[in-house]
Coordinates of C-alpha atoms and ligand atoms in Angstrom, one line a residue:
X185 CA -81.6 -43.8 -193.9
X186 CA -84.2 -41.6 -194.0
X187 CA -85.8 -39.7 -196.6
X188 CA -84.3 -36.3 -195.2
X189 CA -82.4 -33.6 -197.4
X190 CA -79.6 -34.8 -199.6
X191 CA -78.5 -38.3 -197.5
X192 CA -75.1 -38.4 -198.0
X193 CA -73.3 -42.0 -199.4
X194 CA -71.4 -43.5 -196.7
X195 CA -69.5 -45.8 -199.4
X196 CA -69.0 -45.0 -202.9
X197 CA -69.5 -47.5 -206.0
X198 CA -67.4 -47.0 -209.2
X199 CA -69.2 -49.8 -210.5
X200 CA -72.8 -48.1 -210.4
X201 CA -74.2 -45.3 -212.5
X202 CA -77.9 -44.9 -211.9
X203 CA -80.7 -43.2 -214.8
X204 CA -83.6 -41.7 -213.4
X205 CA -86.5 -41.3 -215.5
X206 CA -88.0 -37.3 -215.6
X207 CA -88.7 -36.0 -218.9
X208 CA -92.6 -37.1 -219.3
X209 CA -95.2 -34.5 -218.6
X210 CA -97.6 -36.8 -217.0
X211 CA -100.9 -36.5 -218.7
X212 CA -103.2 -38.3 -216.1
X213 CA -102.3 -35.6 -213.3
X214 CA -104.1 -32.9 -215.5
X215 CA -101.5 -30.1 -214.9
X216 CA -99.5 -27.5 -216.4
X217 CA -96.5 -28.6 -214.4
X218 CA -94.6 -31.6 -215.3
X219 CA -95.4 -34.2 -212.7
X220 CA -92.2 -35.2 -210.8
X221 CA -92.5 -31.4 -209.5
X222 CA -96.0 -31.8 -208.0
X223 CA -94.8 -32.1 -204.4
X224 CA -95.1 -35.3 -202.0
X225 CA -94.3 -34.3 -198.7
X226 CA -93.3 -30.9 -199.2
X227 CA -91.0 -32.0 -201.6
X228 CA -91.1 -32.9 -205.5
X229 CA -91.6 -36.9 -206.4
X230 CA -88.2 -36.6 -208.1
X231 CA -86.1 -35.4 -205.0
X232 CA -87.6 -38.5 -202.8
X233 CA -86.5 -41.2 -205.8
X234 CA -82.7 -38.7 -205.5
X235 CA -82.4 -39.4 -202.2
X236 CA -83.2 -42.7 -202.0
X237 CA -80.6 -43.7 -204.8
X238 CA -77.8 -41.3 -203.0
X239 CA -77.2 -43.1 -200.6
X240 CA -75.9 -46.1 -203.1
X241 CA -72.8 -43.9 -203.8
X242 CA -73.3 -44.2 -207.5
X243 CA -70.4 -42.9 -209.7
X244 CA -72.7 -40.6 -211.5
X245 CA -76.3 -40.0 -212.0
X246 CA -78.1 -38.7 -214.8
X247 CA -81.8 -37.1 -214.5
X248 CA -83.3 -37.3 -218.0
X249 CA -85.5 -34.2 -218.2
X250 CA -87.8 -33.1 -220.8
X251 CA -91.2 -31.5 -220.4
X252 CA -90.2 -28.4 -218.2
X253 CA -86.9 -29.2 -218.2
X254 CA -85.0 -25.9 -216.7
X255 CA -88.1 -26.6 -213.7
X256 CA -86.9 -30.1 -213.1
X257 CA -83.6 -29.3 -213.1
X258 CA -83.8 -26.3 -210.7
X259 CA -85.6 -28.9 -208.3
X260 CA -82.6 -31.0 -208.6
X261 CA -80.3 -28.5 -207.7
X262 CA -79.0 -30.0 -204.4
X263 CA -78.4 -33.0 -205.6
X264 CA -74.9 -34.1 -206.9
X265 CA -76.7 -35.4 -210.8
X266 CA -76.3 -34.4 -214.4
X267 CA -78.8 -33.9 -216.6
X268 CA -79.9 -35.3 -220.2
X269 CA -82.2 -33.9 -222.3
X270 CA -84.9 -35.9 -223.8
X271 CA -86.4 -32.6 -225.8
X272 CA -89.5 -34.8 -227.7
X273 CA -90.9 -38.1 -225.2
X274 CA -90.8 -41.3 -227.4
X275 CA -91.3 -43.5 -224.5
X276 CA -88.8 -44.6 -221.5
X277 CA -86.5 -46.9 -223.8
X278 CA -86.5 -43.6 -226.0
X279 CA -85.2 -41.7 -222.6
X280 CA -82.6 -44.2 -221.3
X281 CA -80.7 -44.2 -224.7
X282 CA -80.8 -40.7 -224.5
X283 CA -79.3 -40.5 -220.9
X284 CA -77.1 -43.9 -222.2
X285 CA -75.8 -41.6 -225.2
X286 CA -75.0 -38.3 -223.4
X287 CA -73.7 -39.6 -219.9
X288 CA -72.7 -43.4 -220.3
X289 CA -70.5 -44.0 -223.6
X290 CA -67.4 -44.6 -221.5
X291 CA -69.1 -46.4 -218.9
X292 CA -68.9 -50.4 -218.1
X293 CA -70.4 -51.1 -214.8
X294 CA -73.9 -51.3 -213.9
X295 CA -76.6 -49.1 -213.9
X296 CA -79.8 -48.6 -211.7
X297 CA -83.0 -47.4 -213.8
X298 CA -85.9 -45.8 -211.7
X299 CA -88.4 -43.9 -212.9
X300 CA -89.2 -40.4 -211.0
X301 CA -93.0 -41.0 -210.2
X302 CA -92.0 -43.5 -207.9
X303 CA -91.5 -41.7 -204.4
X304 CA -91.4 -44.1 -201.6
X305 CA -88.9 -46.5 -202.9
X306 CA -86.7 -46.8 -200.0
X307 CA -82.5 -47.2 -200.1
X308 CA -81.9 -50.5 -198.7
X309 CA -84.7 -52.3 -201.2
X310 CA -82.3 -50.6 -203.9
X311 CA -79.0 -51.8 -202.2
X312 CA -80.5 -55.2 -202.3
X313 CA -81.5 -55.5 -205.7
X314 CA -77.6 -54.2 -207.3
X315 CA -76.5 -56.8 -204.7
X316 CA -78.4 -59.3 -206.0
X317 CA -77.8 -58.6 -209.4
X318 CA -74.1 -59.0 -209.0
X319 CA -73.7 -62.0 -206.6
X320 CA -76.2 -63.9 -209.3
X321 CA -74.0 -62.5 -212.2
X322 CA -77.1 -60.8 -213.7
X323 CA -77.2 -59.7 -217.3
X324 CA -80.3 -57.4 -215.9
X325 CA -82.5 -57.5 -212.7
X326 CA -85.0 -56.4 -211.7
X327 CA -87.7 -55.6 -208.8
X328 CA -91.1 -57.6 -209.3
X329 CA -94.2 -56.9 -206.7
X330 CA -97.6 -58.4 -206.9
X331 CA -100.6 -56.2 -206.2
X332 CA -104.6 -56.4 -205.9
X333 CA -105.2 -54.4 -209.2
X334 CA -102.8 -54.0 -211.7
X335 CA -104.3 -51.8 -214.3
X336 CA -102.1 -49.2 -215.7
X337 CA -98.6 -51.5 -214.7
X338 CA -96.7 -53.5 -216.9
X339 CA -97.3 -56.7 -216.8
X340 CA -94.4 -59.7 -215.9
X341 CA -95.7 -62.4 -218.2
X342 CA -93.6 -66.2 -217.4
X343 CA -94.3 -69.3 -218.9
X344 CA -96.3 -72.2 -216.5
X345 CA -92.8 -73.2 -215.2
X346 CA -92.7 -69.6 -213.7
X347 CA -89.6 -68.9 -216.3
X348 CA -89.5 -64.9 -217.2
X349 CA -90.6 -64.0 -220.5
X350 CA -90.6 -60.4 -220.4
X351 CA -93.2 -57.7 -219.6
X352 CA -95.9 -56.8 -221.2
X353 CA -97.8 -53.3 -221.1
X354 CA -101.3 -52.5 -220.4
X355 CA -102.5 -51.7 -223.6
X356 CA -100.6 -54.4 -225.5
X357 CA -101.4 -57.1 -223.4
X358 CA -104.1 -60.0 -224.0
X359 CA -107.0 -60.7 -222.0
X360 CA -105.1 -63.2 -220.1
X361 CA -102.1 -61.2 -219.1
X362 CA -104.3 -58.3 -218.2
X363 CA -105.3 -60.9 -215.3
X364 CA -101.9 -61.5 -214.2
X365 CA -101.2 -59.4 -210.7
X366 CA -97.7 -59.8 -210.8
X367 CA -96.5 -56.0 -212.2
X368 CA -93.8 -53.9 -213.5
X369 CA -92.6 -51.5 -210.6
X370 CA -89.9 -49.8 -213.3
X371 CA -86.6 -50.3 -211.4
X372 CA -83.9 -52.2 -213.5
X373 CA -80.5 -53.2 -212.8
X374 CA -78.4 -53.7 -216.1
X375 CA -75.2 -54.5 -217.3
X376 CA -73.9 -51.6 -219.1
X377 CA -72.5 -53.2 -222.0
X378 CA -75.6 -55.2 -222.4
X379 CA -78.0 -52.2 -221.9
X380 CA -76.3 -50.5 -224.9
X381 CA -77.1 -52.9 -227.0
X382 CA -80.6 -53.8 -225.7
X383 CA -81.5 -49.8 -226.4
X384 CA -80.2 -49.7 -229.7
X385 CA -82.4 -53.0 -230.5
X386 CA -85.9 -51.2 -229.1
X387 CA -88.3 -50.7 -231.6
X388 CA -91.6 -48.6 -231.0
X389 CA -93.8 -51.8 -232.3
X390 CA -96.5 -51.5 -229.9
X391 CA -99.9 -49.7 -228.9
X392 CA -98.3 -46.5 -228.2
X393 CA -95.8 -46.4 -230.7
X394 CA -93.1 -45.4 -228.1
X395 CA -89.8 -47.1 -227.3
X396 CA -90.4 -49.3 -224.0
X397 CA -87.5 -49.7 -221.9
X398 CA -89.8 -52.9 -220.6
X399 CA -88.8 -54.4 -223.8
X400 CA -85.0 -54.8 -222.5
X401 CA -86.1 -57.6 -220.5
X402 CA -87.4 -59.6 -223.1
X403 CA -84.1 -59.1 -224.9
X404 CA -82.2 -60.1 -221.6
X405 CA -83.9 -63.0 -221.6
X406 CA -83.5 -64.6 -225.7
X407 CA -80.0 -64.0 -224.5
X408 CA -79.9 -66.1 -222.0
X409 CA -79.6 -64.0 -218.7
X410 CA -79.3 -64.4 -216.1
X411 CA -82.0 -62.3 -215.8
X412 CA -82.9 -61.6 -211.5
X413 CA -86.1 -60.6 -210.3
X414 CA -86.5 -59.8 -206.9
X415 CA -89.9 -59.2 -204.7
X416 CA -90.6 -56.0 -203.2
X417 CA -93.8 -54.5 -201.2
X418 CA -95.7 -53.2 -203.8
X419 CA -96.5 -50.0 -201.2
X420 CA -93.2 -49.0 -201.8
X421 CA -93.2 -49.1 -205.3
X422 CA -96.1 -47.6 -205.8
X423 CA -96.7 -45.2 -209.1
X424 CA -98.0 -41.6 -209.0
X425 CA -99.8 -41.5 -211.8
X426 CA -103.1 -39.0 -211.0
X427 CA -104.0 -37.0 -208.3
X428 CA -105.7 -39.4 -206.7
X429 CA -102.2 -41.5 -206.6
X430 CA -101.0 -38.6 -205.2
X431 CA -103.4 -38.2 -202.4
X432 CA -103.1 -41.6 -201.3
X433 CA -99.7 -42.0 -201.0
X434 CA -99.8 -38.7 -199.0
X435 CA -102.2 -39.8 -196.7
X436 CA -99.3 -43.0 -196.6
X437 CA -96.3 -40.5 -195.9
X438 CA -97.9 -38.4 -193.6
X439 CA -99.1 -41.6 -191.3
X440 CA -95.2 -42.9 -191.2
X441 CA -94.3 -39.7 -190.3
X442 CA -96.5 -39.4 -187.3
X443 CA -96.2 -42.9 -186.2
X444 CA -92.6 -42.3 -186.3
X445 CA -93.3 -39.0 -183.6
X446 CA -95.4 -41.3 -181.5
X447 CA -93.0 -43.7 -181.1
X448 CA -90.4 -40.8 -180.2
X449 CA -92.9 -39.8 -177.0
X450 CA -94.9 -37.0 -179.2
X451 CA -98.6 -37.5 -178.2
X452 CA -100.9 -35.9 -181.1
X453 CA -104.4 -36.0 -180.3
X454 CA -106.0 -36.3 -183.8
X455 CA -103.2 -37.8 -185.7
X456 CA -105.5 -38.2 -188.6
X457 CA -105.7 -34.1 -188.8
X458 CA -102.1 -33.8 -188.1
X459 CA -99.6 -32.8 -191.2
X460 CA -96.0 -33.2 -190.6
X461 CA -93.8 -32.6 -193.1
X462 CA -90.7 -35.7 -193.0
X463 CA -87.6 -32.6 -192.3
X464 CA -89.7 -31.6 -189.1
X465 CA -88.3 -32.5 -185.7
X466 CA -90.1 -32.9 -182.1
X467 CA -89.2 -33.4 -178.9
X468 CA -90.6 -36.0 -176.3
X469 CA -94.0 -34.8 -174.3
X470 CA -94.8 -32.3 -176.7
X471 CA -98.8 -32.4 -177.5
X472 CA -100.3 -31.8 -180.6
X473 CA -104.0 -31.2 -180.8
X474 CA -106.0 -31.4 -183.8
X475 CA -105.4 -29.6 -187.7
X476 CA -101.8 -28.7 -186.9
X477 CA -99.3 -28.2 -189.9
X478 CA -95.7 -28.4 -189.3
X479 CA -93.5 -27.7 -192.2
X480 CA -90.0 -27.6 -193.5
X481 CA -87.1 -26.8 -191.0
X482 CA -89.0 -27.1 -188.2
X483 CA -88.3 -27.8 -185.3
X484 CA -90.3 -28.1 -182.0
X485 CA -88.9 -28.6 -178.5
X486 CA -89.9 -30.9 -175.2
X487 CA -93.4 -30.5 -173.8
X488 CA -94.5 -27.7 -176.0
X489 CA -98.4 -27.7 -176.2
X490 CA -99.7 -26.6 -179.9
X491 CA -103.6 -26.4 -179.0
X492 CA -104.2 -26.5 -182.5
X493 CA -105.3 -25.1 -186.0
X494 CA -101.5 -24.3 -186.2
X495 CA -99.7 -23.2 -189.2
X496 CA -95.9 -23.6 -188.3
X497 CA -93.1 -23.4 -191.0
X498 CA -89.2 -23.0 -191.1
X499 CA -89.8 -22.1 -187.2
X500 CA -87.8 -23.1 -184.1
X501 CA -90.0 -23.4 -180.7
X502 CA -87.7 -24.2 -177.5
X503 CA -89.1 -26.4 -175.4
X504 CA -92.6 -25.8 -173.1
X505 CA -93.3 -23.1 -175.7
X506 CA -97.5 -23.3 -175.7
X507 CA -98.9 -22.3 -179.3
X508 CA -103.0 -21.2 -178.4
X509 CA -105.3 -22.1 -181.0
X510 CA -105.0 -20.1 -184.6
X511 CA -101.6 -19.4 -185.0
X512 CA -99.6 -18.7 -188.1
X513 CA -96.2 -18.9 -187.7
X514 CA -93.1 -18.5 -190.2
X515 CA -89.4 -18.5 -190.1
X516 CA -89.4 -17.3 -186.5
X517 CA -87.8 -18.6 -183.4
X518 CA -89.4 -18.9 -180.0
X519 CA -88.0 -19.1 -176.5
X520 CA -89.1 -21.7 -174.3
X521 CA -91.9 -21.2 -171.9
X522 CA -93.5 -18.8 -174.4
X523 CA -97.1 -18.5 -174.7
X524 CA -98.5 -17.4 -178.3
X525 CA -102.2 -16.9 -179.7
X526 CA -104.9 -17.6 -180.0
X527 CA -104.9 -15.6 -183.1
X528 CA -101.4 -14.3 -183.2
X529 CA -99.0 -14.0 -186.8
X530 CA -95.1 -14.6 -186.3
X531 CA -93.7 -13.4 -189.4
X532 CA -90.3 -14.1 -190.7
X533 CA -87.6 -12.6 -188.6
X534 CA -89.7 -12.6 -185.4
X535 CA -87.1 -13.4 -182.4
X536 CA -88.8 -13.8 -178.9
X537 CA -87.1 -14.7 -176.0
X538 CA -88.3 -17.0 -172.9
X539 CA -91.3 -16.6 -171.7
X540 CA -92.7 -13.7 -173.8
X541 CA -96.8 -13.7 -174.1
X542 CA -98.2 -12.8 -177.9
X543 CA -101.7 -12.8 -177.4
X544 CA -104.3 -12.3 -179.8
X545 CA -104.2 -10.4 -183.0
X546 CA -100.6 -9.3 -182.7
X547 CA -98.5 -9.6 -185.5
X548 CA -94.7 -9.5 -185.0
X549 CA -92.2 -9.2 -188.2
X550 CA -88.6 -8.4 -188.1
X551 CA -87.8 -8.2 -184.2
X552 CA -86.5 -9.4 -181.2
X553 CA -88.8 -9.5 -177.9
X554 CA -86.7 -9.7 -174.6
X555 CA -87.4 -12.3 -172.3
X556 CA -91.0 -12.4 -170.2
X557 CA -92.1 -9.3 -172.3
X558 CA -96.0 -9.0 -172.9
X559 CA -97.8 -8.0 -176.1
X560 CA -101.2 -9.9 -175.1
X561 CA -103.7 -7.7 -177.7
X562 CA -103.9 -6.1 -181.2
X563 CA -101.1 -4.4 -182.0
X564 CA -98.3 -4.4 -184.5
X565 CA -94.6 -4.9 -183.9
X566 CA -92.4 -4.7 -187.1
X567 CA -88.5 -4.1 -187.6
X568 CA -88.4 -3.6 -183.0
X569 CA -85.9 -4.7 -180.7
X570 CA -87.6 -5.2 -177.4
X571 CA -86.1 -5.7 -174.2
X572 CA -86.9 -7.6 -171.4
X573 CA -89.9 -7.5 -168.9
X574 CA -91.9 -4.5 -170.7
X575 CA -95.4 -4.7 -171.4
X576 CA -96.6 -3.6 -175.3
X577 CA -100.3 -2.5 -174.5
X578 CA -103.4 -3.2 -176.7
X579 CA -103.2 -1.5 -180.1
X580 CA -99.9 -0.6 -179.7
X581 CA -98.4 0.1 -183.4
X582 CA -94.8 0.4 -184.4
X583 CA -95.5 2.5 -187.6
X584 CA -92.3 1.2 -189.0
X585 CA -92.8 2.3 -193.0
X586 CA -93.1 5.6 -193.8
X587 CA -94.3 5.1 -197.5
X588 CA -90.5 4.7 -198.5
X589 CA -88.0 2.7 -196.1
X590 CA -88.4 0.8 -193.0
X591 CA -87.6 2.0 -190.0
X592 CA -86.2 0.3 -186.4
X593 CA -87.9 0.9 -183.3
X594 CA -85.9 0.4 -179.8
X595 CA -87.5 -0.5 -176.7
X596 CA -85.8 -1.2 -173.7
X597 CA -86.3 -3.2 -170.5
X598 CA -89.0 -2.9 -168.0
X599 CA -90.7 -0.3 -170.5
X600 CA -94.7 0.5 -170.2
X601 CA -96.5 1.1 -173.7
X602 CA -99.6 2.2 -172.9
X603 CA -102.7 0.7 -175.0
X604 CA -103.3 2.6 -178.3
X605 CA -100.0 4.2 -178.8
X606 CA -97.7 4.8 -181.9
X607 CA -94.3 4.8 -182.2
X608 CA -93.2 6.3 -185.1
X609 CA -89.7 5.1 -186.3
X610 CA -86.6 5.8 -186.1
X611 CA -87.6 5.9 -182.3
X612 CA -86.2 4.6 -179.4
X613 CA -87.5 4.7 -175.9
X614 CA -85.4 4.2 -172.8
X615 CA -85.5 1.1 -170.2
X616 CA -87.9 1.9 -167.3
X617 CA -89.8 4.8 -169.7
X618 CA -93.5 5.2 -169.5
X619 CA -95.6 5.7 -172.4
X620 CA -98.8 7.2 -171.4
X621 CA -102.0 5.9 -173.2
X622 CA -102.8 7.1 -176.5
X623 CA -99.3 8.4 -176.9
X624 CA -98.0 9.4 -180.6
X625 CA -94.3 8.9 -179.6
X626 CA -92.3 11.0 -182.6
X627 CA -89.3 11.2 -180.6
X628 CA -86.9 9.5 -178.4
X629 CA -88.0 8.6 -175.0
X630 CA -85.1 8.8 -172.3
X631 CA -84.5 6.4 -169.4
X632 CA -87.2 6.2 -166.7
X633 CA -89.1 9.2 -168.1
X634 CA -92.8 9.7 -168.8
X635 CA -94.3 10.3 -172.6
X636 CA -97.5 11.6 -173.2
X637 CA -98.5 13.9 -175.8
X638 CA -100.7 17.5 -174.1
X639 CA -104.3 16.5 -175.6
X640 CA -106.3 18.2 -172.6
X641 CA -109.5 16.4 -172.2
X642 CA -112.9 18.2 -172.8
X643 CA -116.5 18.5 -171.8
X644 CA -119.4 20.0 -173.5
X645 CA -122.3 19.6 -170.9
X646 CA -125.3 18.9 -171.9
X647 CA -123.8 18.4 -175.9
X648 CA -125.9 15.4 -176.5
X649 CA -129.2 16.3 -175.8
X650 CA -128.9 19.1 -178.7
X651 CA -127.0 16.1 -181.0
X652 CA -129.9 14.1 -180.6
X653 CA -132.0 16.8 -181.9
X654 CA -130.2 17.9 -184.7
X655 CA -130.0 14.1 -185.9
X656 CA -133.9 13.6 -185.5
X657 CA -135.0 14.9 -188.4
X658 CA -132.4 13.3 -190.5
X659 CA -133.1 9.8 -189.4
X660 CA -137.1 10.5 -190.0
X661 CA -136.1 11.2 -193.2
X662 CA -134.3 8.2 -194.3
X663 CA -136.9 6.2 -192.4
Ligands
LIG60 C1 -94.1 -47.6 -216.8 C2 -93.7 -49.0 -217.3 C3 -94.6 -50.0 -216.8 C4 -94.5 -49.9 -215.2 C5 -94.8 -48.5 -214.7 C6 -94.5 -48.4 -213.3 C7 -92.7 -48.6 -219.6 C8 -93.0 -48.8 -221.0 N1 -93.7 -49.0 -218.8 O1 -95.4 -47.3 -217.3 O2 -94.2 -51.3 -217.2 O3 -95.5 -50.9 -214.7 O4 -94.0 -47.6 -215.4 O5 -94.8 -47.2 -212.7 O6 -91.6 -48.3 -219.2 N2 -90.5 -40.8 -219.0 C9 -89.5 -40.1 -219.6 N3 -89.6 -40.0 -221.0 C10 -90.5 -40.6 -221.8 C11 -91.5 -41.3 -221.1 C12 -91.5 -41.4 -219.7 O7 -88.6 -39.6 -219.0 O8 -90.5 -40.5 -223.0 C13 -90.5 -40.9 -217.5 C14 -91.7 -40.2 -216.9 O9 -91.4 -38.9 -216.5 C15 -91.9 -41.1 -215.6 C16 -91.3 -42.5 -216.0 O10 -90.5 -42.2 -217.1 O11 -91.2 -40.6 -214.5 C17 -92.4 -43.5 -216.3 O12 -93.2 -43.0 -217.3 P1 -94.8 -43.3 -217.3 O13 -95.4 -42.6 -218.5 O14 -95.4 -42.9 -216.0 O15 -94.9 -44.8 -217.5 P2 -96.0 -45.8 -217.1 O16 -97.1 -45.7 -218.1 O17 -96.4 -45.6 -215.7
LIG61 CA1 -95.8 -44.2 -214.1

């Protein structure tokens, strides 16, 4: 399954309970917020390690929170899980015995320990280490991966038989473990019964002075096991533990992502400038050129052309919709065959039909634009219902906000606002009208007929000539 919103369990397991680690502040990221909030994807590190372990079916789930706890919690919200409150951080040991003490006195099955900070952890890998774990009759299991540089991991220390000894952390470890590349990826299987005891045994005897849940395996093992490890890729297990972790695995995310497009028939031309967000759909033959940002529920028809520098979120485009370069879109919906930009800003609420033309710095908020209507230049439309087939002329404003309330402006079909025009709403102006240029439209317009407002044209002759030579002097002055 995918790392979408909230995957569902298809089967449910009575026998599972599953911990997730969220209570530590995170002091390599360098930030006031707690550090399974900092988004991956568009969407906090803890709510990719949720969804991954949802689709296990657990019986229950427990998020131990601690530093900015009402936060983590609120990011949690769509997520079936309870909550455990680790109020001090003594280590992960100290936070599983917490979540152990609150949420799993009465419970005798297993339970799946992952830490929040690791985001890319996909369903199946999980599904295969609980498996595992009970067809070998596991007292604990757990996943293992070897990587090029394991500074900052726990390390899995075995004796030269390859026998598991237990794990050893960074700063407690020797010179000789430091060297050992086989690491710690923090995702534990354990028999419940045994995991209450193992926690009650921790002791914080150790460089940090904190209760490591590492220390259960150790225990596991003088107990005589069986005690499971299984290999996973350590890209999928991968740690955020700075901003530079962050960055990388976004740059990881973001590839998938597109590769997954491309494979779907969605051609991007710079897929290296290209930022998709994972919840964003495309249809086949649409063309994406370079810096384009697609984000949250969007979703983006067949054979739409997005030119590029595009900033699209929560936005539907039909399909052969044609985004221009420098376009700013949110929360709108566009008919297909619609052309928009360059330069153009859809606000939230902004409706058009098929075939309407937004051209360049319009900005449209609040209102529906009929099909194959035309606002191609500078002008304003907020809070409008448009029909179809009229033409909004350059600088046209819908003064929509008269210092206290909004205001709706009507427009029907086959209507002609001439360029520079204000309609001052509550206004409405009747299919076939004609609204002459310059036009300060206060009230309604009927059917077929003609505004204008009586501003009879002058002429001075000969005006400028004595302008000039008033201004003269002046100028001289100023040099
Ligand atoms: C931990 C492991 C290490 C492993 C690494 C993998 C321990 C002692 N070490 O180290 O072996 O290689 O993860 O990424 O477990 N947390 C709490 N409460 C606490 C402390 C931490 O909820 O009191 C949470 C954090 O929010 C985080 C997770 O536990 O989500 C891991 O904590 P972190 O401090 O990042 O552990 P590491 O030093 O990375
Ligand atoms: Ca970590």
């Amino acid at each position: 399954m995918s790392k979408m919103a909230n995957d569902t369990a298809e089967t449910r397991d009575a026998g599972l309970a599953i911990v997730v680690l969220a209570a530590g502040q995170g002091t390599r990221m360098k930030s006031a917020h707690a550090k399974v909030l900092h988004p991956l994807g568009g969407r906090p590190l803890v709510c990719h390690v949720l969804a991954a372990s949802a689709a296990l079916g657990a019986a229950r789930s427990v998020v131990v929170v601690g530093h900015q706890a009402q936060a983590v919690e609120a990011a949690c919200g769509s997520f079936a899980v309870r909550f455990a409150l680790q109020s001090e951080q003594h280590g992960t040991g100290h936070a599983v015995r917490i979540a152990a003490e609150a949420e799993l006195r009465d419970f005798s099955g297993d339970v799946l320990i992952l830490y929040g900070d690791v985001p890319l952890l996909r369903s199946a890998t999980l599904q295969r280490l609980v498996q595992q774990h009970r067809e070998r009759g596991a007292l604990l299991s757990l996943l293992t991966t070897v990587v090029d540089e394991p500074f900052g991991y726990g390390r899995i220390v075995r004796d030269a038989a390859g026998a598991l000894h237990g794990i050893v952390e960074e700063r407690d470890a020797s010179a000789s473990e430091r060297l050992v590349c086989e690491v710690n990826p923090g995702i534990y299987c354990v028999r419940s019964a045994f995991l209450q005891r193992a926690l009650a045994g921790l002791a914080p005897n150790n460089a940090q002075g904190e209760l490591y849940l590492t220390d259960i395996v150790a225990a596991a093992v003088r107990e005589g096991g069986p005690v499971v490890t299984e290999p996973v890729d350590p890209a999928e297990v991968a740690g955020i533990n700075s901003r530079a972790d962050l960055a990388a695995l976004e740059a990881l995310l973001r590839a998938e992502v597109i590769a997954r497009h491309m494979a779907a028939g969605v051609t991007f031309l710079d897929p290296a400038t290209a930022y998709v967000e994972a919840s964003v759909t495309i249809g086949a033959d649409t063309v994406i050129g370079p810096l384009v940002q697609l984000r949250g529920a969007t979703s983006i028809g067949r054979d739409c052309r997005i030119d590029g520098n595009a900033f699209v979120s929560d936005t539907t485009l039909a399909d052969g919709v044609h985004l221009r370069p420098m376009v700013v879109i949110s929360e709108a919906s566009i008919g297909s065959g619609a052309i928009i930009g360059p330069f153009a800003h859809l606000r939230p609420g902004a409706e058009l039909h098929q075939d309407v033309h937004v051209g360049n710095f319009v900005e449209v908020k609040k209102s529906v634009i009929g099909a194959g209507t035309k606002a191609n230049h500078l002008a304003y439309i907020g809070d409008a219902t448009i029909g179809s087939a009229s033409n909004i002329g350059a600088g046209t404003i819908t003064c929509n906000y008269d210092g206290f309330v909004k205001h709706r402006t009507v427009i029907g079909d086959r209507v002609q606002i001439g360029s520079d025009s204000q309609l001052v709403a509550p206004v409405t102006i009747g299919d076939d009208a004609y609204v002459a240029t310059g036009t300060t439209v206060r009230h309604d317009v009927e059917p077929g007929a003609l505004a204008f407002n009586p501003k009879p044209e002058q002429r001075r002759a000969g005006w400028v000539e004595g302008f000039r030579k008033r201004k003269q002097p002046e100028r001289a002055r100023k040099g």
